Short mmCIF file of C-alpha atoms in Angstrom, two decimals:
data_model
loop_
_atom_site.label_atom_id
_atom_site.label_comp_id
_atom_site.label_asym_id
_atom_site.label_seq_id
_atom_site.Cartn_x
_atom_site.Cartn_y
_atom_site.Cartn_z
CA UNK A 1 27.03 21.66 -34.52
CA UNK A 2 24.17 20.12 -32.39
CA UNK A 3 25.29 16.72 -31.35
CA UNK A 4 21.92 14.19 -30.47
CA UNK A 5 21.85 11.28 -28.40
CA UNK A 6 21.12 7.88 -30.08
CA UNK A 7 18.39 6.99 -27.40
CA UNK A 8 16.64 9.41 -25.42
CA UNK A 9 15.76 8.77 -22.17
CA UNK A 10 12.55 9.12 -20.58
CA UNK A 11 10.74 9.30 -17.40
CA UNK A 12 8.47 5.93 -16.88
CA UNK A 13 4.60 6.61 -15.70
CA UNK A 14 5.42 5.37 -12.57
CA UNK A 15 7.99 7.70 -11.45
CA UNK A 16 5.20 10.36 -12.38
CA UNK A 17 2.44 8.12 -10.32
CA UNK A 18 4.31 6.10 -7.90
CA UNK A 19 1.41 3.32 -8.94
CA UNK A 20 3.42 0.22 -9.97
CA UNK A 21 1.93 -2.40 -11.84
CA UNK A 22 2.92 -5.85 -11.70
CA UNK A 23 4.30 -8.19 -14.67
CA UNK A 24 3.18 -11.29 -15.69
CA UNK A 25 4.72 -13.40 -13.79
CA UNK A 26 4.23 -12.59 -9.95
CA UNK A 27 5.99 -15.06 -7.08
CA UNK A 28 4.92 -15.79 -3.07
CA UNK A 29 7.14 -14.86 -0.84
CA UNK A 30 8.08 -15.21 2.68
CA UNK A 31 4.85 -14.54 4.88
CA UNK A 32 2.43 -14.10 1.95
CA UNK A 33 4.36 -11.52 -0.16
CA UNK A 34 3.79 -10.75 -3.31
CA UNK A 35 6.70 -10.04 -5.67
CA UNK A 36 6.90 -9.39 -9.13
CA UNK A 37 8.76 -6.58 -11.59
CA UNK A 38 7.04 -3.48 -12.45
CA UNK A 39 6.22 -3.60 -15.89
CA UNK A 40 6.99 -0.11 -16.32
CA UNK A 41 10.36 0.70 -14.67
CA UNK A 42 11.53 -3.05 -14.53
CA UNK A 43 12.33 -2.74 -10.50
CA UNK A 44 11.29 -5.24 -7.73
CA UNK A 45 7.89 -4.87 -6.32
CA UNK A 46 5.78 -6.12 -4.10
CA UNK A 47 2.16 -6.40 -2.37
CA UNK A 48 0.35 -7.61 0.86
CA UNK A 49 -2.61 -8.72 -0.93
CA UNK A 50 -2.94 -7.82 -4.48
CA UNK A 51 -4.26 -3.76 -4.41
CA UNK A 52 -1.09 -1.96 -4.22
CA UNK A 53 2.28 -2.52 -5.08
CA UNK A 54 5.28 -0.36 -3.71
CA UNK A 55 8.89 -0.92 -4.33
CA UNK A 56 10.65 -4.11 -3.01
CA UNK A 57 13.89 -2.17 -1.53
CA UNK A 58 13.76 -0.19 1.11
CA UNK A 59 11.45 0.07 4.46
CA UNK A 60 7.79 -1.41 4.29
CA UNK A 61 6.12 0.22 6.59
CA UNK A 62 2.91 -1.85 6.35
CA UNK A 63 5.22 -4.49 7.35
CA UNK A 64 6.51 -2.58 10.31
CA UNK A 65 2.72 -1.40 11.52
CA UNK A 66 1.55 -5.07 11.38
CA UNK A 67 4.62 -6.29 13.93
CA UNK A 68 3.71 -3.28 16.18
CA UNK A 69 2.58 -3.86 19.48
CA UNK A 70 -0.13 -1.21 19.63
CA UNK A 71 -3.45 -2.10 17.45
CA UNK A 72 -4.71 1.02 15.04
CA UNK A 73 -7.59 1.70 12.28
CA UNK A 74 -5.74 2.83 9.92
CA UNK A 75 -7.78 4.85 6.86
CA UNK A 76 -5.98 5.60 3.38
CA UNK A 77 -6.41 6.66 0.06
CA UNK A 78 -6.06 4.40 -2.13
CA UNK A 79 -5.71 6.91 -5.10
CA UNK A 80 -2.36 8.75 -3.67
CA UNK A 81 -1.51 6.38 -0.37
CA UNK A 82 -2.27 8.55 1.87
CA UNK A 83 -3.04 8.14 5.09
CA UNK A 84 -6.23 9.81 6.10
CA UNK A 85 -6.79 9.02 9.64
CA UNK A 86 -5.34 6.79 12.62
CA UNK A 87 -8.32 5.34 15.50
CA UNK A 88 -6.01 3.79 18.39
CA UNK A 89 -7.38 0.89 19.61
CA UNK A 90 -7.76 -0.43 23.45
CA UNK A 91 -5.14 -3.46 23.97
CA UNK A 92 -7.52 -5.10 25.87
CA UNK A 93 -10.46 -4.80 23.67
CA UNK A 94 -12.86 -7.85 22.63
CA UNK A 95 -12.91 -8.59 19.06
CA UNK A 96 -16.43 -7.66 18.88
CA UNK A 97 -15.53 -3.89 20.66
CA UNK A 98 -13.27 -3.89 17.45
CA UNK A 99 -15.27 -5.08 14.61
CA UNK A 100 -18.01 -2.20 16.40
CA UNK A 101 -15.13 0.09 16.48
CA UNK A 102 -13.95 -0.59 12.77
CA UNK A 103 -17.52 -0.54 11.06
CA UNK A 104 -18.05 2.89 12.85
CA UNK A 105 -14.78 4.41 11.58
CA UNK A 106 -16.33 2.95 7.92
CA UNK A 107 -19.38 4.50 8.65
CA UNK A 108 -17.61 8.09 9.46
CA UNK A 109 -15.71 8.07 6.21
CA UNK A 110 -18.16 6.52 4.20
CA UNK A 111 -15.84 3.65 3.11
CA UNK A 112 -18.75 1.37 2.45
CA UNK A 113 -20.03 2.93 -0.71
CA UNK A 114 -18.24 1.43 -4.14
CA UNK A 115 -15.93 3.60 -5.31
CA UNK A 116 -14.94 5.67 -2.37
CA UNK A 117 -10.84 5.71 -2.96
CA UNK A 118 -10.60 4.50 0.51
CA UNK A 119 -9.31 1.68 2.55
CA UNK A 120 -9.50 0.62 6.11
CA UNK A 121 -7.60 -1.71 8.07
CA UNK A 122 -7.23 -3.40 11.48
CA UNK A 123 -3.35 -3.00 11.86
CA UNK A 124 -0.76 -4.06 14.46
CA UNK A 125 -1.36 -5.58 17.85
CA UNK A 126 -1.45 -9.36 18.86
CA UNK A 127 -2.61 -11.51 16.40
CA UNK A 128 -6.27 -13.40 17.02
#
């Protein structure tokens, strides 16, 4: 005799994706945080600005690249997270030897254009 479940359990998109989406109701937290519950899979989550949520337990490393001492260009993808490419920057650069610096790297992966999948960020170092 085949015995069946009452409920079956499946597999949220998210754990397919790793793309979270947010609930309705989303809080601040410490430092500018975002934090909300994925609508999907009903864990914590959270985002440094609004594009891209990951899961609230564990290690953020955005949050651990943005205390680092040494400043970067870091390009990703925002499709997969991926990081594409790293540019080390000087310590002692100007701000205007970065903001030269960071619209070349644009200009080498065509991150201008709408609708390239990619973003890139000033990260770590002193903040200005």
């Amino acid at each position: 005799m085949l015995i069946r479940p009452q409920t079956s359990q499946t597999l949220t998109q998210c754990w397919y994706t790793r793309v979270h989406h947010p609930g309705p109701r989303k809080t601040r937290g410490e430092g500018g945080v975002l934090l909300s519950v994925c609508r999907h899979c009903h864990r914590a989550i959270r985002s440094h600005g609004g594009k891209a949520w990951t899961l609230a337990d564990g290690v953020d490393l955005d949050e651990l690249a943005n205390n680092s001492g040494i400043r970067y260009i870091c390009v990703t993808s925002v499709a997969d997270g991926m990081v594409i490419a790293r540019y080390m920057i000087d310590r002692n650069a100007s701000d205007a030897a970065v903001k030269a610096r960071l619209e070349d790297v644009m200009a080498t992966h065509d991150a201008k254009t709408p609708g390239s999948g990619l973003d890139v960020r000033l990260m770590g170092g002193p903040k200005g």
